[in-house]
mmCIF file of C-alpha atoms in Angstrom:
data_model
loop_
_atom_site.group_PDB
_atom_site.id
_atom_site.type_symbol
_atom_site.label_atom_id
_atom_site.label_comp_id
_atom_site.label_asym_id
_atom_site.label_seq_id
_atom_site.Cartn_x
_atom_site.Cartn_y
_atom_site.Cartn_z
ATOM 1 C CA MET A 1 23.756 -127.926 45.908
ATOM 2 C CA ASP A 2 21.727 -127.935 49.698
ATOM 3 C CA MET A 3 18.187 -128.084 49.739
ATOM 4 C CA LYS A 4 17.782 -126.161 52.527
ATOM 5 C CA HIS A 5 19.898 -123.754 55.041
ATOM 6 C CA GLY A 6 18.611 -122.161 58.396
ATOM 7 C CA GLU A 7 18.932 -122.108 62.005
ATOM 8 C CA VAL A 8 18.483 -125.108 64.326
ATOM 9 C CA TYR A 9 18.332 -125.099 68.224
ATOM 10 C CA THR A 10 18.031 -128.081 70.505
ATOM 11 C CA ILE A 11 16.433 -127.738 73.535
ATOM 12 C CA PRO A 12 17.387 -131.092 75.736
ATOM 13 C CA SER A 13 15.164 -132.422 78.576
ATOM 14 C CA ASP A 14 15.335 -134.837 81.322
ATOM 15 C CA TRP A 15 12.047 -134.370 82.550
ATOM 16 C CA ASP A 16 9.398 -137.122 82.450
ATOM 17 C CA VAL A 17 6.625 -135.210 80.317
ATOM 18 C CA GLY A 18 4.023 -136.366 77.808
ATOM 19 C CA VAL A 19 4.813 -133.731 75.361
ATOM 20 C CA SER A 20 8.413 -131.907 74.714
ATOM 21 C CA VAL A 21 9.693 -129.594 71.825
ATOM 22 C CA PRO A 22 13.275 -131.361 71.182
ATOM 23 C CA LEU A 23 14.255 -128.964 68.239
ATOM 24 C CA ILE A 24 12.851 -125.603 66.771
ATOM 25 C CA GLY A 25 14.321 -123.860 63.953
ATOM 26 C CA THR A 26 13.936 -121.924 60.784
ATOM 27 C CA ASN A 27 13.599 -122.852 57.067
ATOM 28 C CA TYR A 28 14.839 -121.449 54.149
ATOM 29 C CA CYS A 29 14.011 -124.295 51.591
ATOM 30 C CA HIS A 30 15.610 -124.022 47.858
ATOM 31 C CA SER A 31 13.722 -124.695 44.938
ATOM 32 C CA ASN A 32 14.665 -128.614 45.113
ATOM 33 C CA TYR A 33 13.842 -129.245 48.922
ATOM 34 C CA ARG A 34 12.147 -132.473 49.703
ATOM 35 C CA ASN A 35 11.992 -134.065 53.114
ATOM 36 C CA VAL A 36 9.922 -137.223 53.466
ATOM 37 C CA ARG A 37 8.993 -139.171 56.710
ATOM 38 C CA SER A 38 7.306 -142.706 55.592
ATOM 39 C CA ARG A 39 5.993 -143.314 59.214
ATOM 40 C CA ALA A 40 6.873 -140.121 61.424
ATOM 41 C CA ASP A 41 7.927 -140.300 64.956
ATOM 42 C CA ILE A 42 7.164 -136.805 65.309
ATOM 43 C CA THR A 43 4.765 -134.079 65.029
ATOM 44 C CA VAL A 44 5.857 -131.091 63.120
ATOM 45 C CA LEU A 45 4.131 -127.531 63.623
ATOM 46 C CA ALA A 46 5.151 -124.872 61.653
ATOM 47 C CA TYR A 47 4.486 -121.275 60.605
ATOM 48 C CA VAL A 48 4.871 -120.044 56.850
ATOM 49 C CA LEU A 49 7.292 -116.295 56.563
ATOM 50 C CA ARG A 50 7.383 -116.146 52.813
ATOM 51 C CA GLY A 51 6.631 -118.267 49.659
ATOM 52 C CA GLU A 52 4.901 -121.061 48.877
ATOM 53 C CA GLY A 53 5.300 -124.918 49.318
ATOM 54 C CA THR A 54 3.467 -128.274 48.963
ATOM 55 C CA ILE A 55 2.699 -130.637 52.087
ATOM 56 C CA ARG A 56 0.926 -134.020 52.231
ATOM 57 C CA VAL A 57 0.234 -135.763 55.022
ATOM 58 C CA ASP A 58 -0.901 -139.492 54.376
ATOM 59 C CA SER A 59 -3.369 -138.970 51.546
ATOM 60 C CA ILE A 60 -4.171 -135.407 51.648
ATOM 61 C CA GLU A 61 -2.090 -132.488 50.144
ATOM 62 C CA HIS A 62 -2.214 -128.907 50.527
ATOM 63 C CA ARG A 63 -0.089 -125.669 49.493
ATOM 64 C CA PRO A 64 0.689 -123.676 52.618
ATOM 65 C CA LYS A 65 1.585 -119.794 51.695
ATOM 66 C CA GLU A 66 2.737 -116.983 53.775
ATOM 67 C CA GLY A 67 0.687 -116.505 56.800
ATOM 68 C CA ASP A 68 -0.448 -120.217 57.157
ATOM 69 C CA VAL A 69 0.370 -122.910 59.695
ATOM 70 C CA PHE A 70 0.700 -126.655 58.873
ATOM 71 C CA LEU A 71 0.597 -129.643 60.816
ATOM 72 C CA LEU A 72 2.331 -132.984 60.224
ATOM 73 C CA ARG A 73 0.832 -135.506 62.427
ATOM 74 C CA LYS A 74 2.968 -138.007 64.094
ATOM 75 C CA GLY A 75 2.576 -141.553 62.753
ATOM 76 C CA SER A 76 1.874 -140.384 59.119
ATOM 77 C CA TYR A 77 3.389 -140.139 55.913
ATOM 78 C CA HIS A 78 4.951 -136.593 55.591
ATOM 79 C CA GLU A 79 6.238 -135.027 52.510
ATOM 80 C CA VAL A 80 7.387 -131.705 52.524
ATOM 81 C CA THR A 81 8.205 -129.892 49.000
ATOM 82 C CA ALA A 82 9.354 -126.281 47.828
ATOM 83 C CA LEU A 83 7.961 -125.393 44.364
ATOM 84 C CA PRO A 84 10.540 -125.465 41.978
ATOM 85 C CA ASP A 85 9.923 -122.361 39.857
ATOM 86 C CA GLN A 86 10.014 -120.470 42.992
ATOM 87 C CA GLU A 87 12.478 -117.437 43.157
ATOM 88 C CA GLU A 88 12.641 -116.799 46.832
ATOM 89 C CA TYR A 89 13.158 -119.190 49.474
ATOM 90 C CA TRP A 90 10.069 -120.833 50.934
ATOM 91 C CA THR A 91 10.766 -119.989 54.686
ATOM 92 C CA TYR A 92 8.983 -121.322 57.506
ATOM 93 C CA LEU A 93 9.506 -121.412 61.615
ATOM 94 C CA TRP A 94 8.973 -125.009 62.755
ATOM 95 C CA PHE A 95 8.742 -126.931 66.024
ATOM 96 C CA ASN A 96 9.349 -130.610 66.318
ATOM 97 C CA ILE A 97 6.913 -132.388 68.798
ATOM 98 C CA ALA A 98 7.925 -135.383 70.689
ATOM 99 C CA GLY A 99 6.059 -137.738 72.928
ATOM 100 C CA ASN A 100 2.513 -137.857 73.154
ATOM 101 C CA SER A 101 1.211 -135.306 70.843
ATOM 102 C CA ASP A 102 -1.764 -137.048 69.435
ATOM 103 C CA ASP A 103 -3.773 -136.480 72.781
ATOM 104 C CA LEU A 104 -2.589 -132.833 72.975
ATOM 105 C CA LEU A 105 -3.533 -132.190 69.317
ATOM 106 C CA ALA A 106 -6.969 -134.274 69.889
ATOM 107 C CA ALA A 107 -7.667 -131.657 73.066
ATOM 108 C CA TYR A 108 -7.774 -128.951 70.816
ATOM 109 C CA GLN A 109 -9.867 -130.341 67.887
ATOM 110 C CA LEU A 110 -6.471 -130.103 65.744
ATOM 111 C CA LYS A 111 -5.679 -134.058 65.319
ATOM 112 C CA GLU A 112 -7.073 -133.902 61.708
ATOM 113 C CA LYS A 113 -6.153 -130.591 60.876
ATOM 114 C CA SER A 114 -2.976 -130.278 58.381
ATOM 115 C CA LEU A 115 -3.711 -126.672 57.416
ATOM 116 C CA VAL A 116 -5.002 -123.473 58.912
ATOM 117 C CA PRO A 117 -4.806 -120.896 56.356
ATOM 118 C CA ASP A 118 -4.362 -117.263 57.334
ATOM 119 C CA ALA A 119 -3.177 -117.903 60.866
ATOM 120 C CA PRO A 120 -1.912 -114.333 62.289
ATOM 121 C CA LEU A 121 0.613 -116.231 64.997
ATOM 122 C CA GLU A 122 4.060 -115.231 64.062
ATOM 123 C CA GLY A 123 4.394 -113.777 67.152
ATOM 124 C CA LEU A 124 3.742 -116.582 68.925
ATOM 125 C CA PHE A 125 6.082 -118.598 67.076
ATOM 126 C CA ARG A 126 8.542 -116.087 67.715
ATOM 127 C CA LYS A 127 8.006 -116.057 71.225
ATOM 128 C CA ALA A 128 9.559 -119.594 71.588
ATOM 129 C CA PHE A 129 12.495 -118.687 69.964
ATOM 130 C CA ARG A 130 13.370 -115.548 71.907
ATOM 131 C CA LEU A 131 13.023 -118.184 74.895
ATOM 132 C CA VAL A 132 15.444 -120.481 73.776
ATOM 133 C CA ARG A 133 18.132 -117.459 72.648
ATOM 134 C CA ARG A 134 17.682 -115.855 76.035
ATOM 135 C CA GLY A 135 17.900 -119.276 77.854
ATOM 136 C CA ARG A 136 20.820 -120.678 76.399
ATOM 137 C CA GLN A 137 23.258 -119.637 79.176
ATOM 138 C CA GLY A 138 20.867 -120.819 81.895
ATOM 139 C CA SER A 139 18.486 -123.936 82.721
ATOM 140 C CA MET A 140 17.396 -125.684 79.422
ATOM 141 C CA GLU A 141 14.613 -127.414 81.701
ATOM 142 C CA GLN A 142 13.068 -124.092 82.192
ATOM 143 C CA VAL A 143 13.543 -123.118 78.767
ATOM 144 C CA GLN A 144 11.718 -126.707 77.577
ATOM 145 C CA GLU A 145 8.823 -126.063 79.860
ATOM 146 C CA GLY A 146 8.580 -122.527 78.631
ATOM 147 C CA VAL A 147 8.586 -123.475 75.021
ATOM 148 C CA VAL A 148 5.984 -126.386 75.741
ATOM 149 C CA LEU A 149 3.611 -123.332 77.424
ATOM 150 C CA VAL A 150 4.385 -121.103 73.742
ATOM 151 C CA LEU A 151 3.104 -124.402 71.817
ATOM 152 C CA THR A 152 -0.082 -124.868 74.068
ATOM 153 C CA GLU A 153 -0.675 -121.052 73.324
ATOM 154 C CA ILE A 154 -0.342 -121.650 69.708
ATOM 155 C CA LEU A 155 -2.870 -124.893 69.757
ATOM 156 C CA ILE A 156 -5.248 -122.909 71.678
ATOM 157 C CA ALA A 157 -5.168 -119.754 69.549
ATOM 158 C CA LEU A 158 -5.434 -122.011 66.189
ATOM 159 C CA SER A 159 -8.420 -124.102 67.824
ATOM 160 C CA ARG A 160 -10.167 -120.594 68.699
ATOM 161 C CA LEU A 161 -9.435 -119.243 65.299
ATOM 162 C CA LEU A 162 -11.001 -122.448 63.609
ATOM 163 C CA LYS A 163 -13.964 -122.128 66.095
ATOM 164 C CA SER A 164 -14.538 -118.457 65.091
ATOM 165 C CA ARG A 165 -14.693 -119.786 61.408
ATOM 166 C CA ASN A 166 -17.007 -122.246 62.234
ATOM 167 C CA GLN A 167 -14.358 -125.064 61.189
ATOM 168 C CA LEU A 168 -14.316 -126.936 64.509
ATOM 169 C CA LEU A 169 -16.520 -130.176 64.551
ATOM 170 C CA SER A 170 -19.670 -130.218 66.401
ATOM 171 C CA ASP A 171 -19.818 -133.051 69.131
ATOM 172 C CA GLN A 172 -22.174 -134.557 66.855
ATOM 173 C CA ALA A 173 -19.915 -134.644 63.859
ATOM 174 C CA GLN A 174 -17.130 -135.311 66.001
ATOM 175 C CA GLY A 175 -18.750 -138.367 67.226
ATOM 176 C CA ILE A 176 -19.507 -139.821 63.984
ATOM 177 C CA LYS A 177 -15.721 -139.238 62.847
ATOM 178 C CA GLN A 178 -14.543 -140.971 65.942
ATOM 179 C CA TYR A 179 -16.628 -144.038 64.719
ATOM 180 C CA LEU A 180 -15.398 -144.127 61.352
ATOM 181 C CA ASP A 181 -11.510 -143.874 62.698
ATOM 182 C CA GLN A 182 -11.905 -146.562 64.919
ATOM 183 C CA LEU A 183 -13.877 -149.041 62.322
ATOM 184 C CA ALA A 184 -11.716 -151.934 61.697
ATOM 185 C CA GLU A 185 -14.445 -154.087 59.976
ATOM 186 C CA PRO A 186 -16.592 -154.047 56.980
ATOM 187 C CA PHE A 187 -18.873 -151.065 57.061
ATOM 188 C CA ASP A 188 -22.304 -151.427 57.796
ATOM 189 C CA SER A 189 -24.534 -148.294 57.349
ATOM 190 C CA GLU A 190 -27.725 -150.195 59.410
ATOM 191 C CA ARG A 191 -25.297 -150.950 62.443
ATOM 192 C CA PHE A 192 -23.750 -147.368 62.124
ATOM 193 C CA SER A 193 -27.348 -145.854 62.374
ATOM 194 C CA ARG A 194 -28.109 -148.102 65.215
ATOM 195 C CA HIS A 195 -25.226 -147.048 67.132
ATOM 196 C CA MET A 196 -25.409 -143.162 66.281
ATOM 197 C CA ALA A 197 -29.274 -143.171 66.789
ATOM 198 C CA MET A 198 -29.565 -141.370 63.512
ATOM 199 C CA SER A 199 -30.721 -142.381 60.199
ATOM 200 C CA TYR A 200 -28.046 -142.849 57.769
ATOM 201 C CA LYS A 201 -29.518 -139.759 55.443
ATOM 202 C CA GLN A 202 -29.301 -137.637 58.633
ATOM 203 C CA LEU A 203 -25.729 -138.693 59.438
ATOM 204 C CA ASN A 204 -24.715 -138.004 56.098
ATOM 205 C CA ARG A 205 -26.068 -134.664 56.167
ATOM 206 C CA VAL A 206 -24.659 -133.428 59.428
ATOM 207 C CA PHE A 207 -21.309 -134.855 58.315
ATOM 208 C CA LYS A 208 -21.149 -133.551 54.790
ATOM 209 C CA ARG A 209 -21.796 -130.027 56.049
ATOM 210 C CA GLU A 210 -19.358 -129.906 58.833
ATOM 211 C CA THR A 211 -16.218 -131.632 56.834
ATOM 212 C CA GLY A 212 -17.101 -131.604 53.112
ATOM 213 C CA PHE A 213 -17.004 -135.510 53.085
ATOM 214 C CA THR A 214 -20.156 -137.893 52.886
ATOM 215 C CA VAL A 215 -19.632 -140.702 54.994
ATOM 216 C CA TYR A 216 -18.571 -143.316 53.004
ATOM 217 C CA GLY A 217 -16.114 -140.766 51.303
ATOM 218 C CA TYR A 218 -14.449 -140.196 54.383
ATOM 219 C CA LEU A 219 -14.117 -143.415 55.524
ATOM 220 C CA LEU A 220 -12.839 -144.495 51.977
ATOM 221 C CA SER A 221 -10.142 -141.606 52.216
ATOM 222 C CA ARG A 222 -9.146 -142.840 55.240
ATOM 223 C CA ARG A 223 -8.839 -146.452 54.214
ATOM 224 C CA ILE A 224 -6.867 -145.555 51.029
ATOM 225 C CA GLY A 225 -4.398 -143.387 53.289
ATOM 226 C CA HIS A 226 -3.911 -146.192 55.595
ATOM 227 C CA ALA A 227 -3.330 -148.775 52.783
ATOM 228 C CA GLU A 228 -0.808 -146.378 51.115
ATOM 229 C CA MET A 229 1.474 -146.173 54.530
ATOM 230 C CA LEU A 230 1.060 -150.189 54.851
ATOM 231 C CA LEU A 231 2.056 -150.513 51.347
ATOM 232 C CA ARG A 232 5.131 -148.226 51.926
ATOM 233 C CA ASP A 233 5.849 -149.240 55.311
ATOM 234 C CA THR A 234 5.766 -153.155 55.770
ATOM 235 C CA SER A 235 5.789 -156.372 53.340
ATOM 236 C CA LEU A 236 2.439 -157.341 54.283
ATOM 237 C CA SER A 237 0.856 -158.616 50.839
ATOM 238 C CA VAL A 238 -2.087 -156.896 49.133
ATOM 239 C CA SER A 239 -4.614 -159.393 50.185
ATOM 240 C CA GLU A 240 -3.321 -158.713 53.655
ATOM 241 C CA ILE A 241 -3.628 -155.215 53.501
ATOM 242 C CA ALA A 242 -7.069 -155.641 52.082
ATOM 243 C CA PHE A 243 -8.346 -158.077 55.030
ATOM 244 C CA ARG A 244 -6.981 -155.573 57.557
ATOM 245 C CA LEU A 245 -8.960 -152.512 56.294
ATOM 246 C CA GLY A 246 -12.006 -154.663 56.271
ATOM 247 C CA TYR A 247 -12.409 -155.691 52.647
ATOM 248 C CA ALA A 248 -13.024 -159.495 52.333
ATOM 249 C CA ASP A 249 -12.057 -159.237 48.592
ATOM 250 C CA PRO A 250 -8.604 -158.244 47.835
ATOM 251 C CA HIS A 251 -9.647 -157.826 44.249
ATOM 252 C CA TYR A 252 -12.040 -155.248 44.819
ATOM 253 C CA PHE A 253 -9.897 -153.618 47.311
ATOM 254 C CA SER A 254 -7.168 -153.530 44.316
ATOM 255 C CA ASN A 255 -9.688 -152.209 42.045
ATOM 256 C CA LEU A 256 -11.029 -149.559 44.598
ATOM 257 C CA PHE A 257 -7.196 -148.457 45.197
ATOM 258 C CA LYS A 258 -6.766 -148.156 41.411
ATOM 259 C CA GLN A 259 -9.942 -145.866 41.261
ATOM 260 C CA LYS A 260 -8.575 -143.567 43.538
ATOM 261 C CA THR A 261 -4.895 -143.450 43.254
ATOM 262 C CA GLY A 262 -4.580 -144.059 39.430
ATOM 263 C CA MET A 263 -2.479 -147.117 40.289
ATOM 264 C CA THR A 264 -2.727 -150.793 41.581
ATOM 265 C CA PRO A 265 -1.405 -151.434 45.072
ATOM 266 C CA THR A 266 1.497 -153.253 43.729
ATOM 267 C CA GLY A 267 2.217 -150.661 41.063
ATOM 268 C CA PHE A 268 2.188 -148.063 43.985
ATOM 269 C CA ARG A 269 4.544 -150.332 45.919
ATOM 270 C CA LEU A 270 7.071 -150.704 43.127
ATOM 271 C CA GLN A 271 7.713 -147.099 42.736
ATOM 272 C CA GLY A 272 8.678 -146.632 46.145
ATOM 273 C CA GLY A 273 5.036 -145.336 47.580
ATOM 274 C CA HIS A 274 4.810 -142.289 45.586
ATOM 275 C CA ARG A 275 1.875 -141.514 43.166
#
């Protein structure tokens, strides 16, 4: 039994740009649909037309439903699954985004967003499909350029929508997040406070108010997600992974991993990288 059906449009491009959209399409996902990319080399942007499914990006899971937009970042673990007890197809429009999508998403503060609920952007997504259908007999270079412009319109609209809901990070919270994202050594709260020129208590208050995470909770979630990726996609030992993530004691790291995932790192790897 097929897991999905739907139209797919290829948009070739020979022009040297930072970002392109090589494929767009519609997925009608059957109840057995499941798609996994262990370390995706593309970013996927999608708008849900009907039904509901599950997405997972690294360690974060969401259930996109009708009217939601979801984002699957390049370089992450992606898992997209239809709900097995759903009578109708889970249906969504999607763009595959190639090239330097990280910088594009970061420009609109969307790099860490996996789901934007209730985003009335179906018209913009369909605008790209109309461009492709009309342009199939003409220059595909012009079509590619037009679709990338529509993609930018969508990202601007998402950013504005999140800003109107006060869901974009302030410069202060963004600075905290950037520091934590780049940290590759053991976390030192005093050094962190000196770097940010604020008390650790103030930093925690600001960050939790805007993200829902404590500073340490966010850092731990990032590191566990990174650990899962390394366990899935590399042959590094558990000790090597622990050291890469800033943990000097592999046993401490293993216990922490089990507390957060319910499995030891070795058990996670033996199960093929699935909880």
